[in-house]
Coordinates of N, CA and C in Angstrom, one line a residue:
X1 N -155.1 -114.1 -6.1 CA -154.3 -115.2 -6.5 C -152.8 -114.9 -6.1
X2 N -152.2 -115.8 -5.5 CA -150.8 -115.6 -5.0 C -149.9 -116.2 -6.1
X3 N -149.2 -115.3 -6.8 CA -148.3 -115.7 -7.9 C -147.0 -116.3 -7.4
X4 N -146.7 -116.1 -6.2 CA -145.5 -116.6 -5.6 C -145.3 -118.1 -5.8
X5 N -146.4 -118.8 -5.7 CA -146.4 -120.2 -5.9 C -147.0 -120.7 -7.2
X6 N -147.4 -119.8 -8.0 CA -148.0 -120.1 -9.3 C -147.2 -119.3 -10.4
X7 N -146.2 -119.9 -10.9 CA -145.4 -119.2 -11.9 C -146.2 -119.0 -13.2
X8 N -145.9 -117.8 -13.8 CA -146.6 -117.5 -15.1 C -145.5 -117.1 -16.1
X9 N -145.9 -117.2 -17.3 CA -145.0 -116.9 -18.4 C -144.8 -115.4 -18.5
X10 N -143.7 -115.0 -19.1 CA -143.5 -113.5 -19.3 C -144.7 -112.9 -20.1
X11 N -145.1 -113.6 -21.1 CA -146.2 -113.1 -21.9 C -147.5 -112.9 -21.1
X12 N -147.8 -113.9 -20.2 CA -149.0 -113.8 -19.4 C -148.8 -112.6 -18.4
X13 N -147.6 -112.5 -17.8 CA -147.4 -111.3 -16.9 C -147.5 -110.0 -17.6
X14 N -147.1 -109.9 -18.9 CA -147.2 -108.7 -19.6 C -148.7 -108.4 -19.9
X15 N -149.4 -109.4 -20.2 CA -150.9 -109.2 -20.5 C -151.6 -108.7 -19.2
X16 N -151.2 -109.2 -18.1 CA -151.8 -108.9 -16.8 C -151.4 -107.5 -16.2
X17 N -150.4 -107.0 -16.7 CA -149.9 -105.7 -16.2 C -149.9 -104.6 -17.3
X18 N -150.6 -103.6 -17.1 CA -150.6 -102.5 -18.1 C -149.2 -101.9 -18.4
X19 N -148.4 -101.8 -17.4 CA -147.1 -101.3 -17.6 C -146.2 -102.2 -18.4
X20 N -146.2 -103.5 -18.1 CA -145.5 -104.4 -18.9 C -146.0 -104.6 -20.3
X21 N -147.3 -104.5 -20.4 CA -148.0 -104.6 -21.8 C -147.5 -103.4 -22.6
X22 N -147.5 -102.3 -22.0 CA -147.0 -101.1 -22.8 C -145.5 -101.2 -23.2
X23 N -144.7 -101.7 -22.3 CA -143.3 -101.9 -22.6 C -143.1 -102.9 -23.7
X24 N -143.9 -104.0 -23.6 CA -143.8 -105.1 -24.7 C -144.2 -104.5 -26.0
X25 N -145.2 -103.7 -26.0 CA -145.7 -103.1 -27.3 C -144.7 -102.1 -27.9
X26 N -144.0 -101.4 -27.0 CA -142.9 -100.4 -27.5 C -141.8 -101.2 -28.0
X27 N -141.4 -102.3 -27.4 CA -140.3 -103.2 -27.9 C -140.7 -103.8 -29.2
X28 N -141.9 -104.3 -29.4 CA -142.3 -104.8 -30.7 C -142.3 -103.7 -31.8
X29 N -142.7 -102.5 -31.4 CA -142.7 -101.4 -32.4 C -141.3 -101.1 -32.9
X30 N -140.3 -101.1 -32.0 CA -138.9 -100.8 -32.3 C -138.4 -101.9 -33.2
X31 N -138.7 -103.2 -32.9 CA -138.2 -104.3 -33.7 C -138.9 -104.3 -35.1
X32 N -140.1 -103.9 -35.2 CA -140.8 -103.8 -36.5 C -140.2 -102.7 -37.3
X33 N -139.8 -101.6 -36.7 CA -139.2 -100.6 -37.5 C -137.8 -101.0 -38.0
X34 N -137.0 -101.7 -37.2 CA -135.7 -102.2 -37.7 C -135.9 -103.2 -38.8
X35 N -136.9 -104.1 -38.7 CA -137.2 -105.0 -39.8 C -137.6 -104.3 -41.1
X36 N -138.3 -103.2 -41.0 CA -138.7 -102.4 -42.1 C -137.5 -101.8 -42.9
X37 N -136.5 -101.4 -42.2 CA -135.3 -100.8 -42.8 C -134.1 -101.7 -43.0
X38 N -134.2 -102.9 -42.5 CA -133.0 -103.8 -42.4 C -132.4 -104.0 -43.8
X39 N -133.1 -104.1 -44.8 CA -132.5 -104.4 -46.2 C -131.8 -103.2 -46.7
X40 N -132.1 -102.0 -46.2 CA -131.4 -100.8 -46.6 C -130.0 -100.6 -46.0
X41 N -129.8 -101.3 -44.9 CA -128.5 -101.3 -44.2 C -127.6 -102.3 -44.9
X42 N -126.4 -101.8 -45.2 CA -125.4 -102.8 -45.8 C -125.3 -104.0 -45.0
X43 N -125.2 -105.2 -45.6 CA -125.1 -106.5 -44.9 C -124.0 -106.5 -43.9
X44 N -122.9 -105.9 -44.1 CA -121.8 -106.0 -43.2 C -122.0 -105.2 -41.9
X45 N -123.0 -104.2 -42.0 CA -123.3 -103.4 -40.8 C -124.5 -103.9 -40.0
X46 N -125.3 -104.8 -40.6 CA -126.5 -105.3 -39.9 C -126.2 -105.8 -38.5
X47 N -125.2 -106.7 -38.3 CA -125.0 -107.2 -37.0 C -124.6 -106.1 -36.0
X48 N -124.2 -105.0 -36.4 CA -123.7 -103.9 -35.5 C -124.9 -103.0 -35.1
X49 N -126.1 -103.2 -35.7 CA -127.2 -102.3 -35.4 C -128.3 -103.0 -34.7
X50 N -128.8 -102.3 -33.6 CA -129.9 -102.8 -32.8 C -131.0 -101.8 -32.7
X51 N -132.2 -102.3 -32.6 CA -133.4 -101.4 -32.4 C -133.3 -100.8 -31.0
X52 N -133.4 -99.5 -30.9 CA -133.4 -98.8 -29.6 C -134.8 -98.4 -29.3
X53 N -135.0 -97.6 -28.3 CA -136.3 -97.1 -27.9 C -136.9 -96.1 -28.8
X54 N -138.2 -96.1 -28.8 CA -139.0 -95.1 -29.5 C -139.6 -94.2 -28.4
X55 N -139.3 -92.9 -28.5 CA -139.9 -91.9 -27.6 C -140.5 -90.8 -28.4
X56 N -141.8 -90.7 -28.3 CA -142.5 -89.7 -29.1 C -142.3 -90.0 -30.6
X57 N -141.8 -89.0 -31.3 CA -141.5 -89.2 -32.7 C -140.1 -89.5 -33.0
X58 N -139.3 -89.8 -32.0 CA -137.9 -90.1 -32.2 C -137.6 -91.6 -31.9
X59 N -136.9 -92.2 -32.9 CA -136.5 -93.6 -32.8 C -135.0 -93.7 -32.7
X60 N -134.5 -94.4 -31.8 CA -133.0 -94.5 -31.6 C -132.5 -95.8 -32.1
X61 N -131.5 -95.8 -33.0 CA -130.8 -96.9 -33.4 C -129.5 -97.0 -32.6
X62 N -129.2 -98.2 -32.1 CA -128.0 -98.4 -31.3 C -127.0 -99.1 -32.2
X63 N -125.8 -98.5 -32.2 CA -124.8 -99.0 -33.2 C -123.5 -99.3 -32.4
X64 N -122.9 -100.4 -32.8 CA -121.6 -100.7 -32.2 C -120.5 -100.1 -33.1
X65 N -119.8 -99.1 -32.6 CA -118.7 -98.5 -33.3 C -119.0 -97.2 -34.0
X66 N -118.1 -96.3 -33.9 CA -118.3 -95.0 -34.5 C -118.3 -95.0 -36.0
X67 N -117.5 -95.9 -36.6 CA -117.5 -96.0 -38.1 C -118.8 -96.5 -38.6
X68 N -119.4 -97.5 -38.0 CA -120.7 -98.0 -38.4 C -121.8 -96.9 -38.2
X69 N -121.7 -96.1 -37.1 CA -122.6 -95.0 -36.9 C -122.5 -93.9 -37.9
X70 N -121.3 -93.6 -38.4 CA -121.1 -92.6 -39.4 C -121.7 -93.1 -40.7
X71 N -121.6 -94.3 -41.1 CA -122.2 -94.8 -42.3 C -123.7 -94.8 -42.2
X72 N -124.2 -95.2 -41.0 CA -125.7 -95.2 -40.8 C -126.2 -93.8 -40.9
X73 N -125.5 -92.8 -40.4 CA -126.0 -91.4 -40.4 C -126.2 -91.0 -41.9
X74 N -125.3 -91.5 -42.8 CA -125.5 -91.2 -44.2 C -126.8 -91.7 -44.8
X75 N -127.3 -92.8 -44.2 CA -128.5 -93.5 -44.7 C -129.8 -93.0 -44.0
X76 N -129.7 -92.1 -43.1 CA -130.8 -91.6 -42.4 C -132.0 -91.1 -43.3
X77 N -131.7 -90.3 -44.3 CA -132.8 -89.9 -45.2 C -133.5 -91.0 -45.8
X78 N -132.8 -92.0 -46.3 CA -133.3 -93.2 -46.9 C -134.1 -94.0 -45.9
X79 N -133.6 -94.2 -44.7 CA -134.3 -94.9 -43.7 C -135.6 -94.2 -43.3
X80 N -135.6 -92.9 -43.2 CA -136.8 -92.2 -42.9 C -137.9 -92.3 -44.0
X81 N -137.4 -92.3 -45.2 CA -138.4 -92.4 -46.3 C -139.0 -93.8 -46.3
X82 N -138.2 -94.8 -46.0 CA -138.8 -96.2 -45.9 C -139.8 -96.3 -44.7
X83 N -139.5 -95.7 -43.6 CA -140.4 -95.8 -42.5 C -141.7 -95.0 -42.8
X84 N -141.5 -93.9 -43.4 CA -142.7 -93.1 -43.8 C -143.6 -93.9 -44.7
X85 N -143.0 -94.6 -45.7 CA -143.8 -95.4 -46.6 C -144.5 -96.6 -46.0
X86 N -144.0 -97.0 -44.8 CA -144.5 -98.1 -44.1 C -145.5 -97.7 -43.0
X87 N -145.8 -96.4 -42.9 CA -146.8 -95.9 -42.0 C -146.3 -95.2 -40.7
X88 N -145.0 -95.1 -40.6 CA -144.4 -94.3 -39.4 C -144.1 -92.9 -39.9
X89 N -145.0 -92.0 -39.8 CA -144.9 -90.6 -40.3 C -144.0 -89.8 -39.4
X90 N -143.2 -88.9 -40.0 CA -142.4 -87.9 -39.3 C -141.5 -88.5 -38.2
X91 N -140.8 -89.6 -38.5 CA -139.9 -90.2 -37.6 C -138.5 -89.5 -37.6
X92 N -138.1 -89.1 -36.5 CA -136.7 -88.5 -36.3 C -135.8 -89.7 -35.9
X93 N -134.8 -89.9 -36.6 CA -133.8 -91.0 -36.2 C -132.7 -90.5 -35.5
X94 N -132.3 -91.1 -34.4 CA -131.2 -90.8 -33.6 C -130.2 -92.0 -33.6
X95 N -129.0 -91.8 -33.9 CA -128.0 -92.8 -33.9 C -127.2 -92.7 -32.6
X96 N -127.1 -93.8 -31.9 CA -126.3 -93.8 -30.6 C -125.3 -94.9 -30.7
X97 N -124.0 -94.5 -30.4 CA -123.0 -95.5 -30.4 C -122.9 -96.2 -29.0
X98 N -123.0 -97.5 -29.0 CA -122.9 -98.2 -27.8 C -121.5 -98.2 -27.2
X99 N -121.4 -98.0 -25.9 CA -120.1 -98.0 -25.2 C -119.6 -99.5 -25.2
X100 N -118.3 -99.6 -25.3 CA -117.6 -100.9 -25.3 C -117.5 -101.2 -23.8
X101 N -117.7 -102.5 -23.5 CA -117.5 -103.0 -22.1 C -116.2 -103.6 -21.9

């Protein structure tokens, strides 16, 4: 089938490609993790925090600004406890400050 002339949705493309399907599953996992800990993050910091990649047992949280990252680092034990209670065992959290453009 020639897809050049038959457009498909992103969802269909991801289902047809093992690589894209794996990437989509990893993205969903990261978003689900952020949703699990969202209420533990102070409301004023939530817009500055994004779900980053999950690699092995390490999950990266992407944060805008070093002050927000410092506060988030204080919450790491609490966030890890929540993740463990939701089924993500032995998660190492990494906080990464996003560069300003």
